[in-house]
JSON list of C-alpha atoms in Angstrom, two decimals:
[
{"chain": "A", "resi": 262, "resn": "LEU", "atom": "CA", "xyz": [14.61, -15.46, 65.69]},
{"chain": "A", "resi": 263, "resn": "THR", "atom": "CA", "xyz": [11.43, -15.94, 67.74]},
{"chain": "A", "resi": 264, "resn": "ARG", "atom": "CA", "xyz": [11.93, -19.72, 67.64]},
{"chain": "A", "resi": 265, "resn": "ARG", "atom": "CA", "xyz": [15.54, -19.35, 68.83]},
{"chain": "A", "resi": 266, "resn": "TYR", "atom": "CA", "xyz": [14.46, -17.04, 71.66]},
{"chain": "A", "resi": 267, "resn": "THR", "atom": "CA", "xyz": [11.90, -19.64, 72.70]},
{"chain": "A", "resi": 268, "resn": "GLU", "atom": "CA", "xyz": [14.43, -22.48, 72.58]},
{"chain": "A", "resi": 269, "resn": "GLU", "atom": "CA", "xyz": [16.91, -20.48, 74.69]},
{"chain": "A", "resi": 270, "resn": "ALA", "atom": "CA", "xyz": [14.22, -19.55, 77.23]},
{"chain": "A", "resi": 271, "resn": "VAL", "atom": "CA", "xyz": [13.20, -23.21, 77.56]},
{"chain": "A", "resi": 272, "resn": "ARG", "atom": "CA", "xyz": [16.86, -24.22, 77.98]},
{"chain": "A", "resi": 273, "resn": "PHE", "atom": "CA", "xyz": [17.43, -21.52, 80.60]},
{"chain": "A", "resi": 274, "resn": "ILE", "atom": "CA", "xyz": [14.40, -22.60, 82.62]},
{"chain": "A", "resi": 275, "resn": "GLY", "atom": "CA", "xyz": [15.59, -26.21, 82.58]},
{"chain": "A", "resi": 276, "resn": "GLU", "atom": "CA", "xyz": [19.08, -25.23, 83.73]},
{"chain": "A", "resi": 277, "resn": "HIS", "atom": "CA", "xyz": [17.83, -22.98, 86.55]},
{"chain": "A", "resi": 278, "resn": "ARG", "atom": "CA", "xyz": [14.78, -24.92, 87.71]},
{"chain": "A", "resi": 279, "resn": "ASP", "atom": "CA", "xyz": [16.30, -25.70, 91.13]},
{"chain": "A", "resi": 280, "resn": "GLN", "atom": "CA", "xyz": [17.01, -22.08, 92.07]},
{"chain": "A", "resi": 281, "resn": "PRO", "atom": "CA", "xyz": [15.23, -18.73, 91.88]},
{"chain": "A", "resi": 282, "resn": "PHE", "atom": "CA", "xyz": [15.66, -17.14, 88.46]},
{"chain": "A", "resi": 283, "resn": "PHE", "atom": "CA", "xyz": [14.72, -14.08, 86.46]},
{"chain": "A", "resi": 284, "resn": "LEU", "atom": "CA", "xyz": [14.17, -14.48, 82.74]},
{"chain": "A", "resi": 285, "resn": "TYR", "atom": "CA", "xyz": [13.72, -11.34, 80.66]},
{"chain": "A", "resi": 286, "resn": "LEU", "atom": "CA", "xyz": [12.61, -12.08, 77.11]},
{"chain": "A", "resi": 287, "resn": "PRO", "atom": "CA", "xyz": [12.16, -8.97, 74.93]},
{"chain": "A", "resi": 288, "resn": "HIS", "atom": "CA", "xyz": [11.08, -10.20, 71.51]},
{"chain": "A", "resi": 289, "resn": "THR", "atom": "CA", "xyz": [12.65, -8.47, 68.52]},
{"chain": "A", "resi": 290, "resn": "MET", "atom": "CA", "xyz": [9.51, -9.24, 66.59]},
{"chain": "A", "resi": 291, "resn": "PRO", "atom": "CA", "xyz": [7.09, -7.53, 66.08]},
{"chain": "A", "resi": 292, "resn": "HIS", "atom": "CA", "xyz": [9.48, -4.71, 65.20]},
{"chain": "A", "resi": 293, "resn": "ILE", "atom": "CA", "xyz": [10.54, -3.86, 61.67]},
{"chain": "A", "resi": 294, "resn": "PRO", "atom": "CA", "xyz": [11.93, -5.70, 59.76]},
{"chain": "A", "resi": 295, "resn": "LEU", "atom": "CA", "xyz": [9.30, -8.37, 60.35]},
{"chain": "A", "resi": 296, "resn": "HIS", "atom": "CA", "xyz": [10.09, -12.02, 59.81]},
{"chain": "A", "resi": 297, "resn": "VAL", "atom": "CA", "xyz": [8.23, -15.19, 60.66]},
{"chain": "A", "resi": 298, "resn": "SER", "atom": "CA", "xyz": [9.36, -18.81, 60.44]},
{"chain": "A", "resi": 299, "resn": "GLU", "atom": "CA", "xyz": [7.82, -21.06, 57.80]},
{"chain": "A", "resi": 300, "resn": "PRO", "atom": "CA", "xyz": [5.25, -22.86, 59.99]},
{"chain": "A", "resi": 301, "resn": "PHE", "atom": "CA", "xyz": [3.63, -19.49, 60.81]},
{"chain": "A", "resi": 302, "resn": "ALA", "atom": "CA", "xyz": [3.78, -17.84, 57.37]},
{"chain": "A", "resi": 303, "resn": "GLY", "atom": "CA", "xyz": [0.27, -17.03, 56.14]},
{"chain": "A", "resi": 304, "resn": "LYS", "atom": "CA", "xyz": [-1.29, -18.48, 59.29]},
{"chain": "A", "resi": 305, "resn": "SER", "atom": "CA", "xyz": [-3.26, -15.45, 60.49]},
{"chain": "A", "resi": 306, "resn": "ALA", "atom": "CA", "xyz": [-5.85, -13.15, 58.97]},
{"chain": "A", "resi": 307, "resn": "GLY", "atom": "CA", "xyz": [-3.66, -10.23, 60.11]},
{"chain": "A", "resi": 308, "resn": "GLY", "atom": "CA", "xyz": [-1.01, -10.50, 57.39]},
{"chain": "A", "resi": 309, "resn": "LEU", "atom": "CA", "xyz": [2.69, -10.69, 58.21]},
{"chain": "A", "resi": 310, "resn": "TYR", "atom": "CA", "xyz": [2.26, -8.75, 61.46]},
{"chain": "A", "resi": 311, "resn": "GLY", "atom": "CA", "xyz": [-0.45, -11.18, 62.56]},
{"chain": "A", "resi": 312, "resn": "ASP", "atom": "CA", "xyz": [1.78, -14.14, 61.64]},
{"chain": "A", "resi": 313, "resn": "VAL", "atom": "CA", "xyz": [4.54, -12.68, 63.83]},
{"chain": "A", "resi": 314, "resn": "VAL", "atom": "CA", "xyz": [2.10, -12.39, 66.75]},
{"chain": "A", "resi": 315, "resn": "GLU", "atom": "CA", "xyz": [0.99, -16.01, 66.15]},
{"chain": "A", "resi": 316, "resn": "GLU", "atom": "CA", "xyz": [4.61, -17.18, 66.43]},
{"chain": "A", "resi": 317, "resn": "ILE", "atom": "CA", "xyz": [5.22, -15.17, 69.60]},
{"chain": "A", "resi": 318, "resn": "ASP", "atom": "CA", "xyz": [2.02, -16.67, 71.01]},
{"chain": "A", "resi": 319, "resn": "TRP", "atom": "CA", "xyz": [3.32, -20.15, 70.17]},
{"chain": "A", "resi": 320, "resn": "GLY", "atom": "CA", "xyz": [6.60, -19.36, 71.94]},
{"chain": "A", "resi": 321, "resn": "ILE", "atom": "CA", "xyz": [4.83, -18.19, 75.09]},
{"chain": "A", "resi": 322, "resn": "GLY", "atom": "CA", "xyz": [2.84, -21.44, 75.03]},
{"chain": "A", "resi": 323, "resn": "GLU", "atom": "CA", "xyz": [6.08, -23.42, 74.86]},
{"chain": "A", "resi": 324, "resn": "ILE", "atom": "CA", "xyz": [7.47, -21.51, 77.83]},
{"chain": "A", "resi": 325, "resn": "LEU", "atom": "CA", "xyz": [4.28, -22.07, 79.85]},
{"chain": "A", "resi": 326, "resn": "ASP", "atom": "CA", "xyz": [4.39, -25.79, 78.99]},
{"chain": "A", "resi": 327, "resn": "THR", "atom": "CA", "xyz": [8.00, -25.94, 80.16]},
{"chain": "A", "resi": 328, "resn": "LEU", "atom": "CA", "xyz": [7.13, -24.28, 83.46]},
{"chain": "A", "resi": 329, "resn": "LYS", "atom": "CA", "xyz": [4.38, -26.87, 83.99]},
{"chain": "A", "resi": 330, "resn": "LYS", "atom": "CA", "xyz": [6.64, -29.81, 83.07]},
{"chain": "A", "resi": 331, "resn": "GLN", "atom": "CA", "xyz": [9.35, -28.53, 85.43]},
{"chain": "A", "resi": 332, "resn": "ASP", "atom": "CA", "xyz": [6.74, -28.13, 88.21]},
{"chain": "A", "resi": 333, "resn": "LEU", "atom": "CA", "xyz": [7.46, -24.39, 88.37]},
{"chain": "A", "resi": 334, "resn": "ASP", "atom": "CA", "xyz": [4.11, -23.09, 87.15]},
{"chain": "A", "resi": 335, "resn": "ASP", "atom": "CA", "xyz": [2.63, -22.19, 90.55]},
{"chain": "A", "resi": 336, "resn": "ASN", "atom": "CA", "xyz": [5.86, -20.54, 91.69]},
{"chain": "A", "resi": 337, "resn": "THR", "atom": "CA", "xyz": [6.44, -18.32, 88.67]},
{"chain": "A", "resi": 338, "resn": "LEU", "atom": "CA", "xyz": [5.20, -14.80, 88.05]},
{"chain": "A", "resi": 339, "resn": "MET", "atom": "CA", "xyz": [4.93, -14.26, 84.31]},
{"chain": "A", "resi": 340, "resn": "ILE", "atom": "CA", "xyz": [4.42, -10.77, 82.90]},
{"chain": "A", "resi": 341, "resn": "PHE", "atom": "CA", "xyz": [3.63, -10.08, 79.27]},
{"chain": "A", "resi": 342, "resn": "THR", "atom": "CA", "xyz": [3.67, -6.41, 78.29]},
{"chain": "A", "resi": 343, "resn": "SER", "atom": "CA", "xyz": [5.00, -3.92, 75.77]},
{"chain": "A", "resi": 344, "resn": "ASP", "atom": "CA", "xyz": [7.36, -0.97, 75.94]},
{"chain": "A", "resi": 345, "resn": "ASN", "atom": "CA", "xyz": [5.05, 1.43, 74.11]},
{"chain": "A", "resi": 346, "resn": "GLY", "atom": "CA", "xyz": [2.32, 1.63, 71.49]},
{"chain": "A", "resi": 347, "resn": "PRO", "atom": "CA", "xyz": [2.41, 0.63, 67.83]},
{"chain": "A", "resi": 348, "resn": "TRP", "atom": "CA", "xyz": [4.69, 2.08, 65.18]},
{"chain": "A", "resi": 349, "resn": "LEU", "atom": "CA", "xyz": [1.90, 3.62, 63.13]},
{"chain": "A", "resi": 350, "resn": "VAL", "atom": "CA", "xyz": [4.18, 5.13, 60.47]},
{"chain": "A", "resi": 351, "resn": "LYS", "atom": "CA", "xyz": [4.97, 1.54, 59.38]},
{"chain": "A", "resi": 352, "resn": "GLY", "atom": "CA", "xyz": [1.36, 0.93, 58.35]},
{"chain": "A", "resi": 353, "resn": "GLU", "atom": "CA", "xyz": [0.12, -2.64, 58.52]},
{"chain": "A", "resi": 354, "resn": "HIS", "atom": "CA", "xyz": [3.56, -3.80, 59.73]},
{"chain": "A", "resi": 355, "resn": "GLY", "atom": "CA", "xyz": [3.51, -1.50, 62.76]},
{"chain": "A", "resi": 356, "resn": "GLY", "atom": "CA", "xyz": [0.60, -2.82, 64.81]},
{"chain": "A", "resi": 357, "resn": "SER", "atom": "CA", "xyz": [-2.54, -1.15, 66.05]},
{"chain": "A", "resi": 358, "resn": "ALA", "atom": "CA", "xyz": [-3.59, 0.82, 69.12]},
{"chain": "A", "resi": 359, "resn": "GLY", "atom": "CA", "xyz": [-7.23, -0.11, 68.51]},
{"chain": "A", "resi": 360, "resn": "PRO", "atom": "CA", "xyz": [-9.49, 2.69, 69.70]},
{"chain": "A", "resi": 361, "resn": "LEU", "atom": "CA", "xyz": [-6.67, 4.63, 71.36]},
{"chain": "A", "resi": 362, "resn": "ARG", "atom": "CA", "xyz": [-5.25, 7.78, 69.77]},
{"chain": "A", "resi": 363, "resn": "GLU", "atom": "CA", "xyz": [-1.83, 7.70, 68.05]},
{"chain": "A", "resi": 364, "resn": "GLY", "atom": "CA", "xyz": [1.08, 5.34, 68.81]},
{"chain": "A", "resi": 365, "resn": "LYS", "atom": "CA", "xyz": [4.84, 5.06, 69.40]},
{"chain": "A", "resi": 366, "resn": "GLY", "atom": "CA", "xyz": [6.64, 8.34, 69.98]},
{"chain": "A", "resi": 367, "resn": "THR", "atom": "CA", "xyz": [3.60, 10.22, 71.25]},
{"chain": "A", "resi": 368, "resn": "THR", "atom": "CA", "xyz": [2.25, 11.00, 74.69]},
{"chain": "A", "resi": 369, "resn": "PHE", "atom": "CA", "xyz": [-1.30, 10.15, 73.65]},
{"chain": "A", "resi": 370, "resn": "GLU", "atom": "CA", "xyz": [-2.85, 7.00, 75.12]},
{"chain": "A", "resi": 371, "resn": "GLY", "atom": "CA", "xyz": [-2.06, 4.94, 72.02]},
{"chain": "A", "resi": 372, "resn": "GLY", "atom": "CA", "xyz": [1.62, 5.64, 72.51]},
{"chain": "A", "resi": 373, "resn": "MET", "atom": "CA", "xyz": [1.86, 5.09, 76.25]},
{"chain": "A", "resi": 374, "resn": "ARG", "atom": "CA", "xyz": [-0.98, 2.82, 77.33]},
{"chain": "A", "resi": 375, "resn": "VAL", "atom": "CA", "xyz": [-0.14, -0.80, 76.61]},
{"chain": "A", "resi": 376, "resn": "PRO", "atom": "CA", "xyz": [-1.61, -4.13, 77.60]},
{"chain": "A", "resi": 377, "resn": "CYS", "atom": "CA", "xyz": [-0.10, -5.99, 80.52]},
{"chain": "A", "resi": 378, "resn": "VAL", "atom": "CA", "xyz": [-1.01, -9.57, 81.33]},
{"chain": "A", "resi": 379, "resn": "MET", "atom": "CA", "xyz": [0.28, -11.03, 84.58]},
{"chain": "A", "resi": 380, "resn": "ARG", "atom": "CA", "xyz": [-0.01, -14.69, 85.51]},
{"chain": "A", "resi": 381, "resn": "TRP", "atom": "CA", "xyz": [0.89, -16.23, 88.86]},
{"chain": "A", "resi": 382, "resn": "PRO", "atom": "CA", "xyz": [-1.33, -19.19, 89.72]},
{"chain": "A", "resi": 383, "resn": "GLY", "atom": "CA", "xyz": [-2.43, -19.20, 93.36]},
{"chain": "A", "resi": 384, "resn": "HIS", "atom": "CA", "xyz": [-1.53, -15.52, 93.77]},
{"chain": "A", "resi": 385, "resn": "ILE", "atom": "CA", "xyz": [-3.21, -13.57, 90.97]},
{"chain": "A", "resi": 386, "resn": "GLU", "atom": "CA", "xyz": [-6.86, -14.37, 90.36]},
{"chain": "A", "resi": 387, "resn": "ALA", "atom": "CA", "xyz": [-7.34, -15.68, 86.80]},
{"chain": "A", "resi": 388, "resn": "GLY", "atom": "CA", "xyz": [-9.40, -13.41, 84.59]},
{"chain": "A", "resi": 389, "resn": "ARG", "atom": "CA", "xyz": [-9.23, -10.41, 86.91]},
{"chain": "A", "resi": 390, "resn": "VAL", "atom": "CA", "xyz": [-9.09, -7.04, 85.16]},
{"chain": "A", "resi": 391, "resn": "GLU", "atom": "CA", "xyz": [-7.31, -4.27, 87.07]},
{"chain": "A", "resi": 392, "resn": "ARG", "atom": "CA", "xyz": [-8.23, -0.72, 86.19]},
{"chain": "A", "resi": 393, "resn": "CYS", "atom": "CA", "xyz": [-5.66, 1.07, 88.37]},
{"chain": "A", "resi": 394, "resn": "MET", "atom": "CA", "xyz": [-2.72, 2.80, 86.74]},
{"chain": "A", "resi": 395, "resn": "ALA", "atom": "CA", "xyz": [0.69, 1.16, 86.99]},
{"chain": "A", "resi": 396, "resn": "SER", "atom": "CA", "xyz": [3.95, 1.40, 85.08]},
{"chain": "A", "resi": 397, "resn": "THR", "atom": "CA", "xyz": [6.80, -0.90, 84.14]},
{"chain": "A", "resi": 398, "resn": "LEU", "atom": "CA", "xyz": [8.83, 1.40, 86.40]},
{"chain": "A", "resi": 399, "resn": "ASP", "atom": "CA", "xyz": [6.93, -0.27, 89.26]},
{"chain": "A", "resi": 400, "resn": "PHE", "atom": "CA", "xyz": [8.31, -3.71, 88.43]},
{"chain": "A", "resi": 401, "resn": "LEU", "atom": "CA", "xyz": [11.74, -3.30, 90.05]},
{"chain": "A", "resi": 402, "resn": "PRO", "atom": "CA", "xyz": [10.47, -2.17, 93.49]},
{"chain": "A", "resi": 403, "resn": "THR", "atom": "CA", "xyz": [7.81, -4.89, 93.32]},
{"chain": "A", "resi": 404, "resn": "PHE", "atom": "CA", "xyz": [10.30, -7.63, 92.42]},
{"chain": "A", "resi": 405, "resn": "VAL", "atom": "CA", "xyz": [12.60, -6.49, 95.23]},
{"chain": "A", "resi": 406, "resn": "HIS", "atom": "CA", "xyz": [9.70, -6.76, 97.69]},
{"chain": "A", "resi": 407, "resn": "LEU", "atom": "CA", "xyz": [8.56, -10.16, 96.39]},
{"chain": "A", "resi": 408, "resn": "ALA", "atom": "CA", "xyz": [12.13, -11.48, 96.66]},
{"chain": "A", "resi": 409, "resn": "GLY", "atom": "CA", "xyz": [12.23, -10.44, 100.31]},
{"chain": "A", "resi": 410, "resn": "ALA", "atom": "CA", "xyz": [15.03, -7.98, 99.67]},
{"chain": "A", "resi": 411, "resn": "THR", "atom": "CA", "xyz": [15.32, -4.27, 100.39]},
{"chain": "A", "resi": 412, "resn": "PRO", "atom": "CA", "xyz": [15.83, -1.62, 97.73]},
{"chain": "A", "resi": 413, "resn": "PRO", "atom": "CA", "xyz": [19.17, 0.17, 97.56]},
{"chain": "A", "resi": 414, "resn": "GLU", "atom": "CA", "xyz": [19.34, 3.20, 99.82]},
{"chain": "A", "resi": 415, "resn": "ASP", "atom": "CA", "xyz": [22.00, 5.07, 97.84]},
{"chain": "A", "resi": 416, "resn": "ARG", "atom": "CA", "xyz": [19.58, 6.05, 95.06]},
{"chain": "A", "resi": 417, "resn": "THR", "atom": "CA", "xyz": [15.96, 6.83, 94.44]},
{"chain": "A", "resi": 418, "resn": "LEU", "atom": "CA", "xyz": [14.06, 4.24, 92.46]},
{"chain": "A", "resi": 419, "resn": "ASP", "atom": "CA", "xyz": [11.43, 5.42, 90.04]},
{"chain": "A", "resi": 420, "resn": "GLY", "atom": "CA", "xyz": [8.27, 3.41, 90.56]},
{"chain": "A", "resi": 421, "resn": "GLU", "atom": "CA", "xyz": [6.50, 1.96, 93.56]},
{"chain": "A", "resi": 422, "resn": "ASP", "atom": "CA", "xyz": [5.93, -1.48, 95.01]},
{"chain": "A", "resi": 423, "resn": "ILE", "atom": "CA", "xyz": [2.61, -2.63, 93.51]},
{"chain": "A", "resi": 424, "resn": "THR", "atom": "CA", "xyz": [2.44, -6.00, 95.28]},
{"chain": "A", "resi": 425, "resn": "ALA", "atom": "CA", "xyz": [-0.96, -5.22, 96.83]},
{"chain": "A", "resi": 426, "resn": "LEU", "atom": "CA", "xyz": [-2.33, -4.22, 93.42]},
{"chain": "A", "resi": 427, "resn": "LEU", "atom": "CA", "xyz": [-0.86, -7.34, 91.84]},
{"chain": "A", "resi": 428, "resn": "LEU", "atom": "CA", "xyz": [-2.49, -9.60, 94.46]},
{"chain": "A", "resi": 429, "resn": "GLY", "atom": "CA", "xyz": [-5.85, -7.84, 94.27]},
{"chain": "A", "resi": 430, "resn": "GLN", "atom": "CA", "xyz": [-5.56, -6.31, 97.74]},
{"chain": "A", "resi": 431, "resn": "GLY", "atom": "CA", "xyz": [-6.03, -2.68, 96.68]},
{"chain": "A", "resi": 432, "resn": "ARG", "atom": "CA", "xyz": [-3.42, -0.07, 95.93]}
]
């Protein structure tokens, strides 16, 4: 499934390269039941879960290569994040929160604090680590701002525009 997601993402980018686009790619893996395609089976030291992560990593590399080949790399904001922490009740197939307490379904840091990697060459400084708190709820108001649009006035949006934080200009 990860390979098919990657192929569809690459196809979509090629078809929309001449216009602004939004591609949302929520991987089914690494959620139970885990599966990995043959080229990635037994590849990592992390067992099946690690193999799944290796294949997702490969897919992200394919997408980044496509953006470069289509000359879209410098004009594309890419965000890689998670919805919540690991599914600890699934043991070695559920992931790890590292030093953080607990995981999915809890309000402890291991359940709510997740990694977020953002890449936008020429806009986000490579290697910068941001320590300020943000939420995926902040993405919609931020995307609206970056697109030069205005948020709807008939409802309240949860989240805030974090453009300044994203660009390293403070909060």
